[in-house]
Amino acid sequence: MANAEPLELIHEAPRRARDVLARRLADIVGLPSSRLTPRERWIVADLLFDILKASDVTVRQRCARRLAGLVEAPGRLLRVLACDEYEVAEPILEDSRALTDFDLLEIVQAGTLQHRMAIARRENISEIISAALVSAGEPPVVECVLKNKTTALAAPTVDRLVGAAQDEVRYAALLIRREELRPAQAFRLFWDCEHAERFQILERFAVDRTILIDSTEDIFPMVSKEGWDDPLVTRVLRYIDRRQRNREAAGLSPYGSLEGAIDAFCVEGAQQELVSEIATLAAIHKRLLLRMIDDMAGEPLAILCKATGLKWTSFQGLWTGLGRPAQDDSVEPARKVYDSLSVEKAQTVLRYWNLTFEDAERR
């Protein structure tokens, strides 16, 4: 018994052997296809898989670093290491080009926040992977996805993020910079933005309709002769039309005009009858006008005034009728919007909003 090895050395030898064996197997797996057939690679990978299941973190880390740069690394082995503890998975998540979308989906679902953050930083993430990352609903991951300029976003993913921006205001500034953002989405996003982001949306998406107007001018008389009986054509032409106000309603209104109704609003305040009358005269949905009235920043009401050809004094009348001071600094953002938009650009925004409210009512 005097010559027996210490107990710790007896346990140390198998660990060293396992470490060396794992390295050797990882080296073999990493050989180029000119030296290793696919079948041989699969067999070695299966053996390495069994070794790694019973190995400590250090061995798994070393193997992950070895496999991270291999284009022909076995998928099963990569997925297992990529779903491992983050300190093991990190090099594969950041560097491996061999991971497929299927692999990444599995990691998104099985991994931790750190795993998903690492995937969100990868280059050229597909629409499928970005959708999976966003669906987890983790703000740090979502922000990382939006900041990654090489990530592709599908339209439904952008829709989801526009809706989420109501609760996560930080999304708005990032969404505005994305090329995938479309006008309808941007004008929905507008309501949940601060002034700086609202102004960016208007600068980017509030376009005039000159080409549309010139190209369809002869269609209006045709549709009029047909009695405006095609709802689809009517809907499109209402978006294109130069006129915003409802002139027929003005002839029947006890206030005589939109200006007259706003003068009464300034005195009487937001009476239901007056709100309905102003919405009718401005040819917009009443719920849209109520949304504008509830907006404490004032830019939507400024857009309404510009789109309908009202002077700034009409905005002040609306603002005063709501019990808000019309001369303090709080109306500066609204004044900036009013002064910067042409009538046609303001109409573009207003009509997008109105179509949204009409569609919601039909649903």
mmCIF file of C-alpha atoms in Angstrom:
data_model
loop_
_atom_site.group_PDB
_atom_site.id
_atom_site.type_symbol
_atom_site.label_atom_id
_atom_site.label_comp_id
_atom_site.label_asym_id
_atom_site.label_seq_id
_atom_site.Cartn_x
_atom_site.Cartn_y
_atom_site.Cartn_z
ATOM 1 C CA MET A 1 0.000 0.000 0.000
ATOM 2 C CA ALA A 2 2.978 2.263 0.461
ATOM 3 C CA ASN A 3 3.481 2.539 -3.294
ATOM 4 C CA ALA A 4 -0.186 3.340 -4.083
ATOM 5 C CA GLU A 5 -0.839 6.591 -5.975
ATOM 6 C CA PRO A 6 -2.691 9.371 -4.137
ATOM 7 C CA LEU A 7 -6.479 9.273 -4.667
ATOM 8 C CA GLU A 8 -6.591 12.696 -6.386
ATOM 9 C CA LEU A 9 -4.052 11.531 -9.020
ATOM 10 C CA ILE A 10 -6.115 8.453 -9.771
ATOM 11 C CA HIS A 11 -9.085 10.740 -10.617
ATOM 12 C CA GLU A 12 -6.919 13.296 -12.416
ATOM 13 C CA ALA A 13 -5.604 10.868 -15.048
ATOM 14 C CA PRO A 14 -9.003 10.022 -16.586
ATOM 15 C CA ARG A 15 -9.852 13.724 -16.717
ATOM 16 C CA ARG A 16 -6.633 14.471 -18.599
ATOM 17 C CA ALA A 17 -7.285 11.612 -20.967
ATOM 18 C CA ARG A 18 -10.831 12.825 -21.610
ATOM 19 C CA ASP A 19 -9.541 16.331 -22.277
ATOM 20 C CA VAL A 20 -6.950 15.083 -24.774
ATOM 21 C CA LEU A 21 -9.478 12.771 -26.448
ATOM 22 C CA ALA A 22 -11.995 15.621 -26.816
ATOM 23 C CA ARG A 23 -9.322 17.806 -28.435
ATOM 24 C CA ARG A 24 -8.283 15.060 -30.826
ATOM 25 C CA LEU A 25 -11.831 14.305 -31.855
ATOM 26 C CA ALA A 26 -12.547 18.033 -32.364
ATOM 27 C CA ASP A 27 -9.435 18.290 -34.545
ATOM 28 C CA ILE A 28 -10.602 15.348 -36.648
ATOM 29 C CA VAL A 29 -14.112 16.779 -36.999
ATOM 30 C CA GLY A 30 -12.538 19.989 -38.229
ATOM 31 C CA LEU A 31 -10.537 18.365 -41.019
ATOM 32 C CA PRO A 32 -11.375 19.574 -44.567
ATOM 33 C CA SER A 33 -13.626 17.445 -46.766
ATOM 34 C CA SER A 34 -10.595 16.473 -48.866
ATOM 35 C CA ARG A 35 -9.325 14.449 -45.892
ATOM 36 C CA LEU A 36 -12.546 13.317 -44.230
ATOM 37 C CA THR A 37 -15.690 11.901 -45.789
ATOM 38 C CA PRO A 38 -19.110 13.027 -44.517
ATOM 39 C CA ARG A 39 -19.748 9.577 -42.989
ATOM 40 C CA GLU A 40 -16.452 9.653 -41.113
ATOM 41 C CA ARG A 41 -17.221 13.156 -39.855
ATOM 42 C CA TRP A 42 -20.618 12.027 -38.558
ATOM 43 C CA ILE A 43 -19.093 9.073 -36.701
ATOM 44 C CA VAL A 44 -16.410 11.241 -35.070
ATOM 45 C CA ALA A 45 -19.027 13.855 -34.179
ATOM 46 C CA ASP A 46 -21.173 11.212 -32.466
ATOM 47 C CA LEU A 47 -18.191 10.078 -30.404
ATOM 48 C CA LEU A 48 -17.328 13.655 -29.502
ATOM 49 C CA PHE A 49 -20.944 14.298 -28.583
ATOM 50 C CA ASP A 50 -20.822 11.478 -26.022
ATOM 51 C CA ILE A 51 -17.552 12.797 -24.580
ATOM 52 C CA LEU A 52 -18.847 16.347 -24.243
ATOM 53 C CA LYS A 53 -22.023 15.266 -22.452
ATOM 54 C CA ALA A 54 -19.853 14.032 -19.577
ATOM 55 C CA SER A 55 -17.176 16.746 -19.748
ATOM 56 C CA ASP A 56 -16.741 19.851 -17.650
ATOM 57 C CA VAL A 57 -17.185 23.437 -18.835
ATOM 58 C CA THR A 58 -13.521 23.929 -19.681
ATOM 59 C CA VAL A 59 -13.488 21.029 -22.126
ATOM 60 C CA ARG A 60 -16.758 22.133 -23.722
ATOM 61 C CA GLN A 61 -15.470 25.712 -24.033
ATOM 62 C CA ARG A 62 -12.306 24.564 -25.770
ATOM 63 C CA CYS A 63 -14.282 22.405 -28.174
ATOM 64 C CA ALA A 64 -16.736 25.236 -28.926
ATOM 65 C CA ARG A 65 -13.864 27.587 -29.774
ATOM 66 C CA ARG A 66 -12.392 24.925 -32.058
ATOM 67 C CA LEU A 67 -15.666 24.341 -33.906
ATOM 68 C CA ALA A 68 -16.795 27.976 -34.122
ATOM 69 C CA GLY A 69 -14.715 28.762 -37.192
ATOM 70 C CA LEU A 70 -15.485 25.573 -39.119
ATOM 71 C CA VAL A 71 -17.819 25.818 -42.087
ATOM 72 C CA GLU A 72 -18.335 22.035 -42.163
ATOM 73 C CA ALA A 73 -18.888 21.545 -38.440
ATOM 74 C CA PRO A 74 -21.574 18.907 -37.676
ATOM 75 C CA GLY A 75 -24.931 20.572 -37.059
ATOM 76 C CA ARG A 76 -25.989 18.435 -34.113
ATOM 77 C CA LEU A 77 -22.768 19.142 -32.256
ATOM 78 C CA LEU A 78 -22.995 22.871 -32.976
ATOM 79 C CA ARG A 79 -26.580 23.071 -31.735
ATOM 80 C CA VAL A 80 -25.742 21.300 -28.486
ATOM 81 C CA LEU A 81 -22.787 23.586 -27.789
ATOM 82 C CA ALA A 82 -24.722 26.688 -28.886
ATOM 83 C CA CYS A 83 -27.516 25.806 -26.431
ATOM 84 C CA ASP A 84 -25.002 25.161 -23.644
ATOM 85 C CA GLU A 85 -24.147 27.654 -20.916
ATOM 86 C CA TYR A 86 -23.447 31.040 -22.437
ATOM 87 C CA GLU A 87 -19.734 30.918 -21.647
ATOM 88 C CA VAL A 88 -19.565 27.750 -23.785
ATOM 89 C CA ALA A 89 -21.961 28.923 -26.492
ATOM 90 C CA GLU A 90 -20.566 32.437 -27.011
ATOM 91 C CA PRO A 91 -17.899 31.737 -29.692
ATOM 92 C CA ILE A 92 -20.315 29.651 -31.754
ATOM 93 C CA LEU A 93 -23.137 32.183 -31.492
ATOM 94 C CA GLU A 94 -20.862 35.051 -32.500
ATOM 95 C CA ASP A 95 -18.598 33.424 -35.105
ATOM 96 C CA SER A 96 -20.058 30.233 -36.541
ATOM 97 C CA ARG A 97 -21.287 30.548 -40.126
ATOM 98 C CA ALA A 98 -22.348 26.911 -40.121
ATOM 99 C CA LEU A 99 -25.468 27.527 -38.018
ATOM 100 C CA THR A 100 -28.635 27.265 -40.095
ATOM 101 C CA ASP A 101 -31.910 29.078 -39.478
ATOM 102 C CA PHE A 102 -33.232 25.826 -38.012
ATOM 103 C CA ASP A 103 -30.319 25.772 -35.567
ATOM 104 C CA LEU A 104 -30.824 29.406 -34.619
ATOM 105 C CA LEU A 105 -34.544 28.903 -34.033
ATOM 106 C CA GLU A 106 -33.793 26.077 -31.619
ATOM 107 C CA ILE A 107 -31.264 28.246 -29.776
ATOM 108 C CA VAL A 108 -33.689 31.188 -29.594
ATOM 109 C CA GLN A 109 -36.279 28.929 -27.983
ATOM 110 C CA ALA A 110 -33.947 26.962 -25.681
ATOM 111 C CA GLY A 111 -31.367 29.615 -24.778
ATOM 112 C CA THR A 112 -31.228 32.463 -22.302
ATOM 113 C CA LEU A 113 -31.433 36.207 -22.786
ATOM 114 C CA GLN A 114 -27.670 36.221 -23.374
ATOM 115 C CA HIS A 115 -28.022 33.637 -26.140
ATOM 116 C CA ARG A 116 -30.709 35.686 -27.872
ATOM 117 C CA MET A 117 -28.669 38.888 -27.525
ATOM 118 C CA ALA A 118 -25.717 37.174 -29.203
ATOM 119 C CA ILE A 119 -27.911 35.965 -32.069
ATOM 120 C CA ALA A 120 -29.392 39.461 -32.451
ATOM 121 C CA ARG A 121 -25.860 40.792 -32.993
ATOM 122 C CA ARG A 122 -25.073 38.331 -35.798
ATOM 123 C CA GLU A 123 -24.768 39.608 -39.352
ATOM 124 C CA ASN A 124 -27.464 38.984 -41.953
ATOM 125 C CA ILE A 125 -30.144 37.564 -39.686
ATOM 126 C CA SER A 126 -33.074 36.338 -41.769
ATOM 127 C CA GLU A 127 -36.682 37.484 -41.436
ATOM 128 C CA ILE A 128 -37.531 34.155 -39.762
ATOM 129 C CA ILE A 129 -34.909 34.562 -37.038
ATOM 130 C CA SER A 130 -35.656 38.233 -36.402
ATOM 131 C CA ALA A 131 -39.348 37.350 -36.030
ATOM 132 C CA ALA A 132 -38.477 34.673 -33.457
ATOM 133 C CA LEU A 133 -36.262 37.073 -31.515
ATOM 134 C CA VAL A 134 -38.925 39.782 -31.499
ATOM 135 C CA SER A 135 -41.669 37.353 -30.457
ATOM 136 C CA ALA A 136 -39.826 36.702 -27.186
ATOM 137 C CA GLY A 137 -40.773 40.263 -26.206
ATOM 138 C CA GLU A 138 -37.478 41.124 -24.500
ATOM 139 C CA PRO A 139 -36.708 44.858 -24.964
ATOM 140 C CA PRO A 140 -32.879 44.488 -24.922
ATOM 141 C CA VAL A 141 -33.077 41.820 -27.635
ATOM 142 C CA VAL A 142 -35.578 43.811 -29.720
ATOM 143 C CA GLU A 143 -33.417 46.932 -29.529
ATOM 144 C CA CYS A 144 -30.378 44.915 -30.582
ATOM 145 C CA VAL A 145 -32.309 43.535 -33.569
ATOM 146 C CA LEU A 146 -33.435 47.025 -34.609
ATOM 147 C CA LYS A 147 -29.914 48.457 -34.295
ATOM 148 C CA ASN A 148 -28.466 45.666 -36.435
ATOM 149 C CA LYS A 149 -28.505 47.142 -39.949
ATOM 150 C CA THR A 150 -27.870 43.763 -41.590
ATOM 151 C CA THR A 151 -30.973 42.170 -40.053
ATOM 152 C CA ALA A 152 -33.991 41.602 -42.304
ATOM 153 C CA LEU A 153 -37.433 42.385 -40.877
ATOM 154 C CA ALA A 154 -40.649 41.010 -42.355
ATOM 155 C CA ALA A 155 -43.696 43.272 -42.588
ATOM 156 C CA PRO A 156 -45.614 41.348 -39.849
ATOM 157 C CA THR A 157 -42.613 41.769 -37.521
ATOM 158 C CA VAL A 158 -42.581 45.521 -38.130
ATOM 159 C CA ASP A 159 -46.346 45.601 -37.491
ATOM 160 C CA ARG A 160 -45.797 43.835 -34.197
ATOM 161 C CA LEU A 161 -43.062 46.277 -33.182
ATOM 162 C CA VAL A 162 -45.162 49.302 -34.127
ATOM 163 C CA GLY A 163 -47.859 47.970 -31.792
ATOM 164 C CA ALA A 164 -45.307 47.263 -29.045
ATOM 165 C CA ALA A 165 -43.972 50.832 -29.283
ATOM 166 C CA GLN A 166 -47.044 51.993 -27.368
ATOM 167 C CA ASP A 167 -45.520 50.419 -24.240
ATOM 168 C CA GLU A 168 -41.829 50.490 -25.216
ATOM 169 C CA VAL A 169 -41.285 54.051 -26.409
ATOM 170 C CA ARG A 170 -37.603 53.375 -27.160
ATOM 171 C CA TYR A 171 -38.627 51.249 -30.144
ATOM 172 C CA ALA A 172 -40.020 54.235 -32.043
ATOM 173 C CA ALA A 173 -36.722 56.046 -32.653
ATOM 174 C CA LEU A 174 -35.134 52.786 -33.834
ATOM 175 C CA LEU A 175 -38.053 51.822 -36.089
ATOM 176 C CA ILE A 176 -38.008 55.177 -37.853
ATOM 177 C CA ARG A 177 -34.471 54.439 -39.083
ATOM 178 C CA ARG A 178 -35.443 51.069 -40.569
ATOM 179 C CA GLU A 179 -35.838 50.855 -44.338
ATOM 180 C CA GLU A 180 -38.600 48.261 -43.894
ATOM 181 C CA LEU A 181 -40.934 50.805 -42.242
ATOM 182 C CA ARG A 182 -43.820 51.678 -44.573
ATOM 183 C CA PRO A 183 -46.025 54.823 -44.550
ATOM 184 C CA ALA A 184 -49.060 53.121 -43.016
ATOM 185 C CA GLN A 185 -46.879 51.700 -40.236
ATOM 186 C CA ALA A 186 -45.083 55.016 -39.708
ATOM 187 C CA PHE A 187 -48.331 56.958 -39.338
ATOM 188 C CA ARG A 188 -49.564 54.393 -36.788
ATOM 189 C CA LEU A 189 -46.282 54.746 -34.936
ATOM 190 C CA PHE A 190 -46.676 58.540 -34.932
ATOM 191 C CA TRP A 191 -49.174 58.514 -32.048
ATOM 192 C CA ASP A 192 -46.741 56.876 -29.628
ATOM 193 C CA CYS A 193 -43.712 59.056 -30.451
ATOM 194 C CA GLU A 194 -42.143 62.114 -28.930
ATOM 195 C CA HIS A 195 -42.005 65.287 -31.013
ATOM 196 C CA ALA A 196 -38.546 64.651 -32.497
ATOM 197 C CA GLU A 197 -39.595 61.232 -33.815
ATOM 198 C CA ARG A 198 -42.936 62.585 -35.035
ATOM 199 C CA PHE A 199 -41.155 65.244 -37.042
ATOM 200 C CA GLN A 200 -38.833 62.623 -38.553
ATOM 201 C CA ILE A 201 -41.836 60.553 -39.621
ATOM 202 C CA LEU A 202 -43.412 63.573 -41.303
ATOM 203 C CA GLU A 203 -40.178 64.487 -43.057
ATOM 204 C CA ARG A 204 -39.781 60.969 -44.419
ATOM 205 C CA PHE A 205 -43.338 59.877 -45.176
ATOM 206 C CA ALA A 206 -45.527 62.973 -45.625
ATOM 207 C CA VAL A 207 -45.299 63.179 -49.418
ATOM 208 C CA ASP A 208 -47.446 65.096 -51.859
ATOM 209 C CA ARG A 209 -49.770 63.402 -54.347
ATOM 210 C CA THR A 210 -49.069 65.478 -57.471
ATOM 211 C CA ILE A 211 -48.448 62.508 -59.763
ATOM 212 C CA LEU A 212 -51.530 60.687 -58.462
ATOM 213 C CA ILE A 213 -53.709 63.773 -58.828
ATOM 214 C CA ASP A 214 -52.523 64.553 -62.363
ATOM 215 C CA SER A 215 -52.862 60.925 -63.479
ATOM 216 C CA THR A 216 -56.402 60.422 -62.183
ATOM 217 C CA GLU A 217 -57.987 63.824 -62.789
ATOM 218 C CA ASP A 218 -60.146 62.538 -65.648
ATOM 219 C CA ILE A 219 -61.453 59.604 -63.578
ATOM 220 C CA PHE A 220 -63.366 61.765 -61.112
ATOM 221 C CA PRO A 221 -66.024 62.848 -63.689
ATOM 222 C CA MET A 222 -66.414 59.213 -64.811
ATOM 223 C CA VAL A 223 -67.055 58.020 -61.270
ATOM 224 C CA SER A 224 -69.437 60.918 -60.649
ATOM 225 C CA LYS A 225 -71.529 59.880 -63.674
ATOM 226 C CA GLU A 226 -71.628 56.342 -62.265
ATOM 227 C CA GLY A 227 -72.989 57.718 -58.991
ATOM 228 C CA TRP A 228 -69.927 56.799 -56.930
ATOM 229 C CA ASP A 229 -71.346 53.286 -56.641
ATOM 230 C CA ASP A 230 -68.001 51.443 -56.573
ATOM 231 C CA PRO A 231 -66.823 51.459 -52.918
ATOM 232 C CA LEU A 232 -63.260 50.463 -53.782
ATOM 233 C CA VAL A 233 -62.827 53.201 -56.395
ATOM 234 C CA THR A 234 -64.448 55.719 -54.044
ATOM 235 C CA ARG A 235 -62.039 54.785 -51.262
ATOM 236 C CA VAL A 236 -58.957 55.238 -53.488
ATOM 237 C CA LEU A 237 -60.162 58.501 -55.028
ATOM 238 C CA ARG A 238 -60.930 59.949 -51.614
ATOM 239 C CA TYR A 239 -57.270 59.475 -50.797
ATOM 240 C CA ILE A 240 -56.213 61.178 -54.049
ATOM 241 C CA ASP A 241 -58.743 64.041 -54.175
ATOM 242 C CA ARG A 242 -57.401 67.605 -53.905
ATOM 243 C CA ARG A 243 -60.268 68.649 -51.653
ATOM 244 C CA GLN A 244 -60.352 67.771 -47.993
ATOM 245 C CA ARG A 245 -63.442 69.541 -46.716
ATOM 246 C CA ASN A 246 -66.991 68.269 -47.126
ATOM 247 C CA ARG A 247 -68.538 71.146 -49.081
ATOM 248 C CA GLU A 248 -72.006 69.599 -49.177
ATOM 249 C CA ALA A 249 -72.012 69.360 -45.372
ATOM 250 C CA ALA A 250 -70.933 73.014 -45.099
ATOM 251 C CA GLY A 251 -74.033 74.064 -47.044
ATOM 252 C CA LEU A 252 -76.238 72.282 -44.507
ATOM 253 C CA SER A 253 -74.312 73.182 -41.340
ATOM 254 C CA PRO A 254 -75.791 75.722 -38.875
ATOM 255 C CA TYR A 255 -72.245 77.077 -38.525
ATOM 256 C CA GLY A 256 -71.853 77.742 -42.250
ATOM 257 C CA SER A 257 -68.280 76.495 -42.501
ATOM 258 C CA LEU A 258 -65.500 74.637 -40.742
ATOM 259 C CA GLU A 259 -64.172 77.966 -39.470
ATOM 260 C CA GLY A 260 -67.595 78.780 -38.012
ATOM 261 C CA ALA A 261 -67.763 75.448 -36.183
ATOM 262 C CA ILE A 262 -64.280 76.003 -34.754
ATOM 263 C CA ASP A 263 -65.256 79.508 -33.580
ATOM 264 C CA ALA A 264 -68.146 77.921 -31.697
ATOM 265 C CA PHE A 265 -65.810 75.229 -30.333
ATOM 266 C CA CYS A 266 -63.515 77.950 -28.973
ATOM 267 C CA VAL A 267 -66.427 79.317 -26.921
ATOM 268 C CA GLU A 268 -68.400 76.188 -26.032
ATOM 269 C CA GLY A 269 -65.594 73.623 -25.762
ATOM 270 C CA ALA A 270 -65.623 69.965 -26.828
ATOM 271 C CA GLN A 271 -69.389 69.428 -26.940
ATOM 272 C CA GLN A 272 -70.322 66.147 -28.607
ATOM 273 C CA GLU A 273 -72.461 67.904 -31.208
ATOM 274 C CA LEU A 274 -69.640 70.280 -32.134
ATOM 275 C CA VAL A 275 -67.067 67.498 -32.324
ATOM 276 C CA SER A 276 -69.335 65.554 -34.683
ATOM 277 C CA GLU A 277 -69.941 68.675 -36.788
ATOM 278 C CA ILE A 278 -66.233 69.492 -37.131
ATOM 279 C CA ALA A 279 -65.455 65.880 -38.090
ATOM 280 C CA THR A 280 -68.178 65.950 -40.743
ATOM 281 C CA LEU A 281 -67.069 69.302 -42.174
ATOM 282 C CA ALA A 282 -63.426 68.165 -42.254
ATOM 283 C CA ALA A 283 -64.444 64.850 -43.883
ATOM 284 C CA ILE A 284 -62.762 62.683 -41.244
ATOM 285 C CA HIS A 285 -63.929 59.957 -38.889
ATOM 286 C CA LYS A 286 -65.207 61.254 -35.563
ATOM 287 C CA ARG A 287 -63.009 58.816 -33.629
ATOM 288 C CA LEU A 288 -59.967 60.233 -35.430
ATOM 289 C CA LEU A 289 -60.891 63.745 -34.334
ATOM 290 C CA LEU A 290 -61.336 62.526 -30.752
ATOM 291 C CA ARG A 291 -57.881 60.936 -30.910
ATOM 292 C CA MET A 292 -56.474 64.274 -32.077
ATOM 293 C CA ILE A 293 -58.229 66.130 -29.283
ATOM 294 C CA ASP A 294 -56.807 63.724 -26.693
ATOM 295 C CA ASP A 295 -53.253 64.248 -27.978
ATOM 296 C CA MET A 296 -51.634 66.735 -25.609
ATOM 297 C CA ALA A 297 -48.775 67.662 -27.957
ATOM 298 C CA GLY A 298 -51.020 69.193 -30.612
ATOM 299 C CA GLU A 299 -49.253 68.061 -33.782
ATOM 300 C CA PRO A 300 -52.250 66.018 -35.029
ATOM 301 C CA LEU A 301 -54.580 69.034 -34.719
ATOM 302 C CA ALA A 302 -51.972 71.144 -36.516
ATOM 303 C CA ILE A 303 -52.000 68.595 -39.353
ATOM 304 C CA LEU A 304 -55.810 68.731 -39.459
ATOM 305 C CA CYS A 305 -55.737 72.521 -39.729
ATOM 306 C CA LYS A 306 -53.124 72.529 -42.478
ATOM 307 C CA ALA A 307 -54.831 69.739 -44.454
ATOM 308 C CA THR A 308 -58.166 71.579 -44.437
ATOM 309 C CA GLY A 309 -56.672 74.972 -45.314
ATOM 310 C CA LEU A 310 -57.350 76.529 -41.916
ATOM 311 C CA LYS A 311 -55.203 79.390 -40.641
ATOM 312 C CA TRP A 312 -53.166 79.114 -37.454
ATOM 313 C CA THR A 313 -55.789 81.090 -35.569
ATOM 314 C CA SER A 314 -58.158 78.132 -36.051
ATOM 315 C CA PHE A 315 -55.670 75.860 -34.298
ATOM 316 C CA GLN A 316 -55.532 78.365 -31.458
ATOM 317 C CA GLY A 317 -59.341 78.315 -31.308
ATOM 318 C CA LEU A 318 -59.376 74.521 -31.026
ATOM 319 C CA TRP A 319 -56.629 74.605 -28.411
ATOM 320 C CA THR A 320 -58.395 77.279 -26.358
ATOM 321 C CA GLY A 321 -61.678 75.390 -26.602
ATOM 322 C CA LEU A 322 -59.923 72.436 -24.982
ATOM 323 C CA GLY A 323 -58.965 74.636 -22.043
ATOM 324 C CA ARG A 324 -55.303 74.783 -23.022
ATOM 325 C CA PRO A 325 -53.195 77.968 -23.252
ATOM 326 C CA ALA A 326 -52.658 78.897 -26.901
ATOM 327 C CA GLN A 327 -49.664 81.187 -26.440
ATOM 328 C CA ASP A 328 -47.167 79.270 -24.281
ATOM 329 C CA ASP A 329 -44.231 77.106 -25.365
ATOM 330 C CA SER A 330 -46.341 73.937 -25.304
ATOM 331 C CA VAL A 331 -47.711 74.688 -28.790
ATOM 332 C CA GLU A 332 -44.295 75.205 -30.396
ATOM 333 C CA PRO A 333 -44.025 71.605 -31.684
ATOM 334 C CA ALA A 334 -47.479 71.929 -33.255
ATOM 335 C CA ARG A 335 -46.556 75.277 -34.826
ATOM 336 C CA LYS A 336 -43.377 73.749 -36.251
ATOM 337 C CA VAL A 337 -45.406 70.978 -37.900
ATOM 338 C CA TYR A 338 -48.004 73.422 -39.208
ATOM 339 C CA ASP A 339 -45.353 75.677 -40.762
ATOM 340 C CA SER A 340 -43.264 72.849 -42.259
ATOM 341 C CA LEU A 341 -46.005 70.911 -44.072
ATOM 342 C CA SER A 342 -47.652 71.818 -47.330
ATOM 343 C CA VAL A 343 -51.425 71.342 -47.607
ATOM 344 C CA GLU A 344 -50.978 68.273 -49.821
ATOM 345 C CA LYS A 345 -48.485 66.601 -47.464
ATOM 346 C CA ALA A 346 -50.738 67.248 -44.478
ATOM 347 C CA GLN A 347 -53.628 65.714 -46.432
ATOM 348 C CA THR A 348 -51.553 62.600 -47.106
ATOM 349 C CA VAL A 349 -51.066 62.043 -43.376
ATOM 350 C CA LEU A 350 -54.663 62.854 -42.494
ATOM 351 C CA ARG A 351 -56.049 60.474 -45.094
ATOM 352 C CA TYR A 352 -53.821 57.606 -44.011
ATOM 353 C CA TRP A 353 -55.102 58.081 -40.475
ATOM 354 C CA ASN A 354 -58.698 58.321 -41.616
ATOM 355 C CA LEU A 355 -58.492 55.134 -43.675
ATOM 356 C CA THR A 356 -57.078 53.349 -40.622
ATOM 357 C CA PHE A 357 -60.031 54.394 -38.473
ATOM 358 C CA GLU A 358 -62.527 53.483 -41.191
ATOM 359 C CA ASP A 359 -60.935 50.059 -41.629
ATOM 360 C CA ALA A 360 -61.042 49.495 -37.870
ATOM 361 C CA GLU A 361 -64.749 50.316 -37.826
ATOM 362 C CA ARG A 362 -65.460 47.870 -40.659
ATOM 363 C CA ARG A 363 -63.660 45.110 -38.784
#
